[in-house]
Tab-separated table of C-alpha atoms in Angstrom:
chain	number	residue	atom	x	y	z
A	1	MET	CA	-11.628	6.746	-6.675
A	2	ASN	CA	-12.330	8.825	-3.577
A	3	MET	CA	-15.315	11.132	-3.410
A	4	PRO	CA	-14.570	14.728	-4.478
A	5	ASN	CA	-14.242	17.512	-1.975
A	6	ARG	CA	-17.498	19.415	-2.441
A	7	LYS	CA	-15.884	22.821	-1.846
A	8	THR	CA	-12.735	22.520	-3.889
A	9	GLY	CA	-13.621	19.973	-6.555
A	10	ILE	CA	-10.388	18.095	-5.797
A	11	VAL	CA	-10.388	14.328	-6.398
A	12	ARG	CA	-7.688	11.788	-5.507
A	13	ILE	CA	-7.134	9.233	-8.278
A	14	HIS	CA	-4.582	6.578	-9.182
A	15	VAL	CA	-1.996	7.644	-11.749
A	16	TYR	CA	-3.252	4.998	-14.171
A	17	GLU	CA	-6.571	6.846	-14.311
A	18	LEU	CA	-4.920	10.028	-15.603
A	19	ARG	CA	-6.007	11.314	-19.004
A	20	ILE	CA	-4.885	14.142	-21.279
A	21	GLY	CA	-6.810	17.305	-20.393
A	22	MET	CA	-6.885	16.730	-16.633
A	23	CYS	CA	-5.513	19.383	-14.304
A	24	VAL	CA	-3.168	18.055	-11.627
A	25	SER	CA	-3.579	19.927	-8.357
A	26	ARG	CA	-0.704	18.139	-6.609
A	27	LEU	CA	1.137	14.839	-6.466
A	28	GLU	CA	0.801	12.551	-3.454
A	29	MET	CA	4.466	12.796	-2.479
A	30	PRO	CA	6.731	15.176	-0.544
A	31	GLU	CA	6.994	18.512	-2.368
A	32	HIS	CA	10.796	18.529	-2.296
A	33	GLU	CA	10.848	15.167	-4.126
A	34	SER	CA	8.610	16.242	-7.000
A	35	PRO	CA	10.462	16.479	-10.340
A	36	PHE	CA	7.964	19.060	-11.619
A	37	LEU	CA	8.573	22.790	-11.407
A	38	PHE	CA	4.976	23.555	-10.382
A	39	ASP	CA	2.584	21.503	-8.255
A	40	ARG	CA	-0.391	22.487	-10.413
A	41	PHE	CA	-0.348	21.889	-14.163
A	42	ASP	CA	-2.465	20.601	-17.054
A	43	ILE	CA	-1.706	17.234	-18.630
A	44	LYS	CA	-1.104	17.915	-22.300
A	45	THR	CA	0.653	14.796	-23.601
A	46	GLN	CA	1.017	11.080	-22.899
A	47	VAL	CA	4.619	11.818	-21.875
A	48	ASP	CA	3.263	13.984	-19.030
A	49	ILE	CA	1.209	11.017	-17.809
A	50	GLN	CA	4.145	8.624	-18.020
A	51	SER	CA	6.359	11.073	-16.109
A	52	ILE	CA	3.824	11.245	-13.258
A	53	GLN	CA	3.388	7.448	-13.215
A	54	ALA	CA	7.144	7.083	-12.793
A	55	VAL	CA	7.288	9.016	-9.514
A	56	CYS	CA	4.093	8.358	-7.535
A	57	ASP	CA	0.953	6.225	-7.267
A	58	TYR	CA	-1.756	8.826	-6.580
A	59	VAL	CA	-2.425	12.424	-7.579
A	60	PHE	CA	-5.062	15.042	-6.843
A	61	ILE	CA	-6.886	16.546	-9.825
A	62	ASP	CA	-8.996	19.679	-10.015
A	63	VAL	CA	-12.393	18.563	-11.324
A	64	ASP	CA	-13.558	22.155	-11.899
A	65	ARG	CA	-10.543	22.804	-14.099
A	66	GLN	CA	-11.190	19.458	-15.787
A	67	ASN	CA	-14.682	20.654	-16.694
A	68	GLU	CA	-13.240	23.871	-18.138
A	69	VAL	CA	-10.876	21.845	-20.296
A	70	ASP	CA	-13.743	19.656	-21.499
A	71	VAL	CA	-15.788	22.700	-22.538
A	72	ALA	CA	-12.842	24.051	-24.486
A	73	LEU	CA	-12.452	20.929	-26.607
A	74	PRO	CA	-13.088	21.234	-30.362
A	75	ALA	CA	-16.704	21.052	-31.441
A	76	GLU	CA	-16.249	17.792	-33.320
A	77	THR	CA	-15.792	15.904	-30.022
A	78	ALA	CA	-19.480	16.497	-29.318
A	79	ALA	CA	-20.590	14.981	-32.635
A	80	PRO	CA	-23.525	12.546	-32.549
A	81	GLN	CA	-21.219	9.587	-33.184
A	82	LYS	CA	-19.541	8.512	-29.974
A	83	GLN	CA	-17.159	5.766	-28.930
A	84	LEU	CA	-17.520	4.335	-25.445
A	85	GLY	CA	-15.021	5.945	-23.101
A	86	PHE	CA	-13.159	2.754	-22.244
A	87	ALA	CA	-12.946	1.547	-25.856
A	88	ARG	CA	-9.425	2.822	-26.519
A	89	SER	CA	-7.737	0.293	-24.258
A	90	PHE	CA	-10.565	-2.218	-24.138
A	91	GLU	CA	-8.874	-4.591	-26.564
A	92	GLN	CA	-5.715	-4.610	-24.436
A	93	SER	CA	-7.772	-5.325	-21.319
A	94	ALA	CA	-9.622	-8.109	-23.137
A	95	ARG	CA	-6.342	-9.618	-24.284
A	96	THR	CA	-5.049	-9.675	-20.698
A	97	TYR	CA	-8.328	-11.184	-19.523
A	98	GLN	CA	-8.213	-13.957	-22.124
A	99	GLN	CA	-4.527	-14.719	-21.607
A	100	THR	CA	-4.939	-14.886	-17.845
A	101	GLY	CA	-8.024	-17.066	-18.226
A	102	ASN	CA	-6.077	-19.482	-20.415
A	103	LEU	CA	-3.223	-19.520	-17.913
A	104	ILE	CA	-5.578	-20.319	-15.040
A	105	LYS	CA	-7.052	-23.235	-17.011
A	106	THR	CA	-3.542	-24.553	-17.638
A	107	VAL	CA	-2.579	-24.155	-13.971
A	108	MET	CA	-5.736	-25.950	-12.866
A	109	GLU	CA	-5.124	-28.836	-15.238
A	110	ASP	CA	-1.480	-29.101	-14.150
A	111	ILE	CA	-2.583	-29.468	-10.530
A	112	ARG	CA	-5.275	-31.986	-11.443
A	113	PHE	CA	-2.620	-34.137	-13.094
A	114	GLY	CA	-0.156	-33.743	-10.244
A	115	ASN	CA	2.211	-31.240	-11.838
A	116	GLN	CA	3.914	-28.403	-9.958
A	117	LEU	CA	2.235	-25.025	-9.538
A	118	SER	CA	3.870	-22.333	-11.699
A	119	VAL	CA	4.147	-19.562	-9.101
A	120	THR	CA	6.091	-17.183	-11.351
A	121	ALA	CA	3.436	-17.312	-14.071
A	122	ILE	CA	0.619	-16.780	-11.571
A	123	LYS	CA	2.382	-13.793	-9.993
A	124	GLU	CA	2.850	-12.224	-13.413
A	125	ALA	CA	-0.787	-12.842	-14.304
A	126	ALA	CA	-1.964	-11.200	-11.076
A	127	ALA	CA	0.299	-8.202	-11.675
A	128	GLN	CA	-1.071	-7.786	-15.204
A	129	CYS	CA	-4.615	-7.849	-13.846
A	130	VAL	CA	-3.678	-5.122	-11.359
A	131	ASP	CA	-2.199	-3.007	-14.163
A	132	LYS	CA	-5.309	-3.347	-16.318
A	133	VAL	CA	-7.730	-2.688	-13.464
A	134	LEU	CA	-5.859	0.508	-12.605
A	135	GLU	CA	-5.627	1.493	-16.257
A	136	ASN	CA	-9.200	0.670	-17.261
A	137	SER	CA	-11.400	-0.549	-14.434
A	138	ASP	CA	-14.599	-0.106	-16.479
A	139	ALA	CA	-13.410	-2.498	-19.167
A	140	MET	CA	-12.203	-5.102	-16.673
A	141	LEU	CA	-15.488	-4.935	-14.770
A	142	LEU	CA	-17.377	-5.453	-18.013
A	143	LEU	CA	-15.245	-8.500	-18.835
A	144	THR	CA	-16.262	-10.159	-15.555
A	145	GLN	CA	-19.845	-10.173	-16.823
A	146	LEU	CA	-19.039	-12.296	-19.895
A	147	LYS	CA	-19.978	-15.572	-18.260
A	148	HIS	CA	-19.238	-18.970	-19.819
A	149	ARG	CA	-20.781	-21.808	-17.819
A	150	ASP	CA	-18.590	-24.529	-19.334
A	151	GLU	CA	-15.455	-22.773	-18.084
A	152	TYR	CA	-16.821	-21.827	-14.684
A	153	THR	CA	-13.938	-22.709	-12.351
A	154	ALA	CA	-11.182	-20.929	-14.310
A	155	GLN	CA	-13.352	-17.952	-15.235
A	156	HIS	CA	-14.675	-17.654	-11.698
A	157	SER	CA	-11.114	-17.518	-10.340
A	158	LEU	CA	-10.231	-14.753	-12.789
A	159	ASN	CA	-13.401	-12.780	-12.038
A	160	VAL	CA	-12.793	-13.057	-8.299
A	161	CYS	CA	-9.263	-11.769	-8.907
A	162	ILE	CA	-10.505	-8.690	-10.780
A	163	LEU	CA	-13.282	-7.961	-8.295
A	164	ALA	CA	-10.890	-8.356	-5.357
A	165	ILE	CA	-8.451	-5.902	-6.957
A	166	LEU	CA	-11.294	-3.434	-7.543
A	167	LEU	CA	-12.314	-3.704	-3.894
A	168	GLY	CA	-8.691	-3.425	-2.777
A	169	ARG	CA	-8.328	-0.238	-4.778
A	170	GLU	CA	-11.462	1.122	-3.117
A	171	LEU	CA	-9.771	0.400	0.220
A	172	ASP	CA	-6.643	2.325	-0.885
A	173	PHE	CA	-4.389	-0.737	-1.014
A	174	SER	CA	-0.826	-0.183	-2.209
A	175	ILE	CA	0.333	-1.715	-5.491
A	176	GLU	CA	2.104	-4.457	-3.544
A	177	GLU	CA	-1.087	-5.241	-1.620
A	178	LEU	CA	-3.136	-5.264	-4.825
A	179	ASN	CA	-0.700	-7.728	-6.380
A	180	SER	CA	-0.994	-9.941	-3.301
A	181	ILE	CA	-4.790	-9.899	-3.136
A	182	GLY	CA	-4.924	-10.573	-6.886
A	183	LEU	CA	-2.674	-13.600	-6.482
A	184	CYS	CA	-4.693	-14.907	-3.526
A	185	ALA	CA	-7.929	-14.495	-5.439
A	186	LEU	CA	-6.625	-16.251	-8.554
A	187	LEU	CA	-5.703	-19.280	-6.453
A	188	HIS	CA	-8.538	-19.313	-3.910
A	189	ASP	CA	-10.297	-22.296	-5.559
A	190	VAL	CA	-7.205	-24.224	-6.591
A	191	GLY	CA	-8.170	-27.046	-4.194
A	192	LYS	CA	-11.164	-27.912	-6.385
A	193	MET	CA	-8.740	-29.605	-8.741
A	194	LYS	CA	-8.373	-32.338	-6.109
A	195	VAL	CA	-12.136	-32.905	-5.977
A	196	PRO	CA	-13.353	-35.753	-8.245
A	197	VAL	CA	-14.806	-34.381	-11.490
A	198	GLU	CA	-18.047	-36.309	-11.052
A	199	ILE	CA	-18.663	-34.407	-7.805
A	200	LEU	CA	-17.397	-31.058	-9.058
A	201	ASN	CA	-19.637	-31.190	-12.140
A	202	LYS	CA	-22.638	-33.013	-10.688
A	203	PRO	CA	-25.815	-31.356	-12.060
A	204	GLY	CA	-28.018	-32.226	-9.079
A	205	LYS	CA	-27.852	-31.787	-5.332
A	206	LEU	CA	-24.813	-33.330	-3.669
A	207	GLU	CA	-25.291	-36.165	-1.198
A	208	ASP	CA	-23.929	-35.639	2.313
A	209	ASP	CA	-20.751	-37.615	1.660
A	210	GLU	CA	-20.212	-35.779	-1.633
A	211	LEU	CA	-20.746	-32.429	0.056
A	212	GLU	CA	-18.168	-33.351	2.666
A	213	ILE	CA	-15.639	-34.059	-0.083
A	214	MET	CA	-16.526	-30.781	-1.859
A	215	HIS	CA	-15.984	-28.845	1.361
A	216	ARG	CA	-12.500	-30.330	1.597
A	217	HIS	CA	-11.413	-28.234	-1.411
A	218	ALA	CA	-10.495	-25.510	1.090
A	219	GLU	CA	-8.139	-27.910	2.858
A	220	PHE	CA	-6.781	-29.236	-0.452
A	221	GLY	CA	-6.086	-25.682	-1.613
A	222	ARG	CA	-4.233	-24.831	1.585
A	223	ASP	CA	-2.023	-27.907	1.245
A	224	ILE	CA	-1.221	-27.208	-2.422
A	225	LEU	CA	-0.223	-23.615	-1.707
A	226	MET	CA	1.745	-24.395	1.457
A	227	ALA	CA	3.830	-26.808	-0.599
A	228	ALA	CA	4.531	-24.195	-3.294
A	229	CYS	CA	7.761	-22.195	-3.233
A	230	ASN	CA	8.001	-18.395	-3.298
A	231	ILE	CA	4.320	-17.675	-2.824
A	232	VAL	CA	2.806	-15.175	-0.395
A	233	HIS	CA	1.663	-16.917	2.778
A	234	GLU	CA	-1.726	-15.181	2.570
A	235	ALA	CA	-2.609	-17.328	-0.456
A	236	ALA	CA	-2.852	-20.490	1.664
A	237	ASP	CA	-4.880	-18.601	4.293
A	238	VAL	CA	-7.361	-17.399	1.664
A	239	ALA	CA	-7.705	-20.815	0.036
A	240	TYR	CA	-8.337	-22.360	3.456
A	241	GLY	CA	-10.645	-19.671	4.817
A	242	HIS	CA	-12.704	-18.166	1.982
A	243	HIS	CA	-15.793	-20.201	2.985
A	244	GLU	CA	-15.554	-19.225	6.635
A	245	ASN	CA	-17.771	-16.346	7.722
A	246	VAL	CA	-17.634	-13.567	10.279
A	247	ALA	CA	-20.105	-15.232	12.648
A	248	GLY	CA	-18.106	-18.465	12.790
A	249	THR	CA	-20.646	-20.713	11.055
A	250	GLY	CA	-18.711	-21.381	7.854
A	251	TYR	CA	-16.366	-24.221	6.932
A	252	PRO	CA	-13.981	-26.027	7.283
A	253	ARG	CA	-13.057	-24.788	10.803
A	254	GLY	CA	-16.008	-22.644	11.872
A	255	VAL	CA	-13.773	-19.749	12.967
A	256	ASP	CA	-15.132	-16.206	13.310
A	257	LYS	CA	-13.903	-12.870	11.932
A	258	THR	CA	-11.213	-12.471	14.585
A	259	GLU	CA	-9.263	-15.298	12.950
A	260	LEU	CA	-9.808	-14.243	9.332
A	261	SER	CA	-7.383	-11.972	7.477
A	262	ILE	CA	-8.581	-8.927	5.522
A	263	PHE	CA	-7.640	-10.747	2.292
A	264	THR	CA	-9.777	-13.744	3.269
A	265	LYS	CA	-12.741	-11.516	4.077
A	266	ILE	CA	-12.416	-9.653	0.765
A	267	VAL	CA	-12.272	-12.853	-1.266
A	268	GLY	CA	-15.237	-14.185	0.720
A	269	VAL	CA	-17.383	-11.241	-0.428
A	270	VAL	CA	-16.393	-11.173	-4.108
A	271	ASP	CA	-16.358	-14.978	-4.376
A	272	ALA	CA	-19.978	-15.090	-3.202
A	273	TYR	CA	-20.973	-12.270	-5.581
A	274	ASP	CA	-19.521	-13.904	-8.684
A	275	ALA	CA	-20.898	-17.336	-7.754
A	276	ILE	CA	-24.399	-15.919	-7.239
A	277	THR	CA	-24.410	-14.104	-10.589
A	278	SER	CA	-23.000	-17.018	-12.635
A	279	ASP	CA	-24.843	-19.797	-14.431
A	280	ARG	CA	-23.665	-23.127	-13.082
A	281	ILE	CA	-24.496	-26.733	-13.870
A	282	TYR	CA	-27.025	-26.921	-11.055
A	283	GLN	CA	-28.383	-23.351	-10.931
A	284	LYS	CA	-29.128	-20.248	-12.969
A	285	GLY	CA	-27.214	-17.114	-12.137
A	286	ARG	CA	-29.133	-14.317	-10.477
A	287	THR	CA	-29.014	-10.627	-11.349
A	288	HIS	CA	-26.543	-8.152	-9.955
A	289	LEU	CA	-29.106	-6.466	-7.710
A	290	MET	CA	-30.267	-9.835	-6.349
A	291	ALA	CA	-26.655	-10.646	-5.514
A	292	LEU	CA	-26.202	-7.325	-3.727
A	293	ASP	CA	-29.363	-7.998	-1.734
A	294	ILE	CA	-27.938	-11.354	-0.598
A	295	LEU	CA	-24.640	-9.722	0.391
A	296	VAL	CA	-26.408	-6.989	2.344
A	297	LYS	CA	-28.582	-9.517	4.169
A	298	GLY	CA	-25.431	-11.448	5.031
A	299	MET	CA	-23.678	-8.476	6.637
A	300	HIS	CA	-22.471	-9.197	10.193
A	301	THR	CA	-23.255	-12.911	9.839
A	302	GLU	CA	-21.485	-14.093	6.682
A	303	PHE	CA	-19.612	-11.018	5.460
A	304	GLU	CA	-17.762	-8.064	6.949
A	305	ALA	CA	-20.312	-5.241	6.706
A	306	ASN	CA	-17.825	-2.549	5.734
A	307	LEU	CA	-16.429	-4.674	2.906
A	308	VAL	CA	-19.912	-5.231	1.461
A	309	ILE	CA	-20.578	-1.492	1.556
A	310	GLN	CA	-17.229	-0.675	-0.050
A	311	PHE	CA	-17.790	-3.344	-2.700
A	312	ILE	CA	-21.137	-1.791	-3.638
A	313	ASN	CA	-19.451	1.612	-3.728
A	314	CYS	CA	-16.801	0.458	-6.186
A	315	ILE	CA	-18.973	-1.467	-8.670
A	316	GLY	CA	-22.192	0.536	-8.324
A	317	PHE	CA	-25.805	-0.505	-8.617
A	318	TYR	CA	-25.582	-0.834	-12.401
A	319	PRO	CA	-22.093	-2.069	-13.320
A	320	GLN	CA	-20.889	-2.577	-16.880
A	321	GLY	CA	-22.309	-5.643	-18.593
A	322	ASN	CA	-25.616	-5.661	-16.725
A	323	VAL	CA	-28.633	-6.034	-19.000
A	324	VAL	CA	-31.480	-3.677	-18.108
A	325	GLU	CA	-35.050	-3.051	-19.176
A	326	LEU	CA	-35.890	0.624	-19.487
A	327	SER	CA	-39.134	2.410	-18.687
A	328	SER	CA	-39.829	2.462	-22.444
A	329	GLY	CA	-39.669	-1.349	-22.618
A	330	GLU	CA	-36.404	-1.236	-24.577
A	331	ILE	CA	-33.520	-3.517	-23.552
A	332	GLY	CA	-29.928	-2.373	-23.261
A	333	ILE	CA	-26.548	-3.192	-21.766
A	334	VAL	CA	-24.897	-0.956	-19.187
A	335	ALA	CA	-21.832	0.110	-21.116
A	336	GLU	CA	-20.264	2.788	-18.969
A	337	GLN	CA	-20.639	4.484	-15.609
A	338	ASN	CA	-21.287	8.181	-15.214
A	339	ARG	CA	-18.946	9.244	-12.421
A	340	SER	CA	-21.198	12.169	-11.515
A	341	ASP	CA	-24.269	9.953	-11.018
A	342	ARG	CA	-23.760	6.200	-10.633
A	343	LEU	CA	-27.536	5.617	-10.906
A	344	LYS	CA	-27.600	7.049	-14.451
A	345	PRO	CA	-25.143	5.077	-16.592
A	346	LYS	CA	-24.659	5.022	-20.347
A	347	ILE	CA	-26.747	2.282	-21.969
A	348	LEU	CA	-26.092	0.501	-25.265
A	349	LEU	CA	-29.594	-0.133	-26.633
A	350	ILE	CA	-29.933	-3.447	-28.495
A	351	LEU	CA	-33.664	-4.385	-28.401
A	352	ASP	CA	-36.667	-2.154	-29.038
A	353	GLU	CA	-39.815	-1.931	-26.914
A	354	ASN	CA	-41.152	-5.091	-28.606
A	355	LYS	CA	-37.908	-6.928	-27.767
A	356	ASN	CA	-36.821	-7.038	-31.404
A	357	ASN	CA	-33.314	-6.226	-32.631
A	358	THR	CA	-32.762	-2.527	-33.180
A	359	ASN	CA	-30.022	-0.256	-34.443
A	360	GLU	CA	-27.541	0.017	-31.597
A	361	ARG	CA	-27.146	3.469	-30.113
A	362	ILE	CA	-25.980	5.061	-26.883
A	363	LEU	CA	-28.425	6.353	-24.312
A	364	ASP	CA	-26.833	8.552	-21.646
A	365	LEU	CA	-29.260	8.618	-18.734
A	366	ALA	CA	-27.324	11.462	-17.092
A	367	THR	CA	-28.559	13.815	-19.846
A	368	ASP	CA	-32.219	13.309	-18.815
A	369	VAL	CA	-33.120	12.262	-22.365
A	370	SER	CA	-36.724	11.233	-23.180
A	371	ASP	CA	-38.173	8.398	-25.252
A	372	ILE	CA	-40.349	8.847	-28.380
A	373	ASN	CA	-43.359	9.547	-26.175
A	374	GLY	CA	-41.583	12.365	-24.369
A	375	THR	CA	-41.212	10.368	-21.140
A	376	PRO	CA	-37.800	10.591	-19.428
A	377	TYR	CA	-35.845	7.348	-19.703
A	378	GLU	CA	-35.320	5.414	-16.487
A	379	ILE	CA	-34.030	1.950	-15.639
A	380	LYS	CA	-37.032	-0.218	-14.821
A	381	LYS	CA	-35.153	-3.340	-13.705
A	382	VAL	CA	-32.058	-5.464	-14.183
A	383	VAL	CA	-32.751	-8.633	-16.190
A	384	ARG	CA	-30.894	-11.843	-17.003
A	385	PRO	CA	-29.391	-11.717	-20.524
A	386	GLN	CA	-30.502	-15.311	-21.126
A	387	ASP	CA	-34.142	-14.262	-20.721
A	388	TYR	CA	-33.845	-12.236	-23.934
A	389	ASN	CA	-31.418	-14.514	-25.800
A	390	ILE	CA	-28.627	-11.996	-25.339
A	391	ASP	CA	-25.169	-13.547	-25.576
A	392	LEU	CA	-22.727	-11.056	-24.077
A	393	MET	CA	-19.763	-13.201	-25.094
A	394	LYS	CA	-20.945	-13.163	-28.718
A	395	LEU	CA	-21.412	-9.388	-28.634
A	396	PHE	CA	-17.916	-9.076	-27.207
A	397	HIS	CA	-16.385	-11.150	-30.006
A	398	GLU	CA	-18.322	-9.062	-32.543
A	399	GLY	CA	-16.654	-5.932	-31.174
A	400	LYS	CA	-19.898	-4.352	-29.999
A	401	PHE	CA	-18.214	-2.676	-27.041
A	402	ILE	CA	-15.593	-0.751	-29.017
A	403	GLN	CA	-17.576	0.654	-31.929
A	404	ASN	CA	-18.731	4.189	-32.600
A	405	TYR	CA	-22.464	4.613	-32.006
A	406	PRO	CA	-25.015	7.361	-32.572
A	407	VAL	CA	-26.088	9.058	-29.352
A	408	ILE	CA	-29.739	9.620	-28.453
A	409	VAL	CA	-30.260	13.332	-27.830
């Protein structure tokens, strides 16, 4: 989403972000082509949303009018029980995530055993990911945090796909471009299926000859995708070049940024981010903020600086699924962003100040709420969920992210 105009309160959003109660200022299309009688109108029904989605990709909404609509809502919407904002379509997003993850595992195994790549299925999977990211980016971002070490390669490919689509949206990519970058990202590591399992899953440091074979996965991936029919040519470029860097010191060719496509540079950034934050056989994943620090330090040498900055803009400093320790000592999970202040998200509290289980409730840092001692809540630091025996996948399967919770006021 673009930043609002400070004077007018007008924000440009994708049509899949539209919600009932928003005020449309104008559609991003020629006025004479608009099927609506007036440029400015309130969205009152789901049919209104579907009608807009049928004719354009982006609209401008009046945030000030949006706030007026919010104030006018019935009093019961401000009751102390609250469902997380993305919960309504979270289950659909999770279903897409799981189905796509299963498909990627199947595709990877097919390639390992010498079977043909199913391009049609992969294209459909990428398109579904685009739809869900545009419909509910918060939920999809949260799903990328549900790490499962034993399924790293398939899950990593899916996470890179989602993160690449999020970054592409931040860069105002068209739907066609988002579908293409999603496809490229899903298949960027496909060459690893030609690397011997004993090297791919080795728990210790690779020997020089083993490392040389591992590095060849970029070449293997290029060859697999060049042999596939009806696939975008960028996919082979991304598979071959996602470990190159802008200074020309990457592999396998050592080319610099002048020879790398925008898709390759995007996948390079999000691939590194997800790899850094994931538990793997030979290393523990690091926190989100540690990963951002590595990306920032790698600007101009490993990564395109502007893409790192835009990536941070689109996922924020405290994205969904991050586990944080608060100034009170309590532990919670970042459950939702506050669009007005990305540094003050909504937190689902799960452990008390003594790190014992507690009754889950929502803490909205944007409301400047205080703890039992009267001290305003703040995020102290981001922590690894494993350090507090927090299993995000288990919480997900228990439905913790779609329940109604009391709100701390």
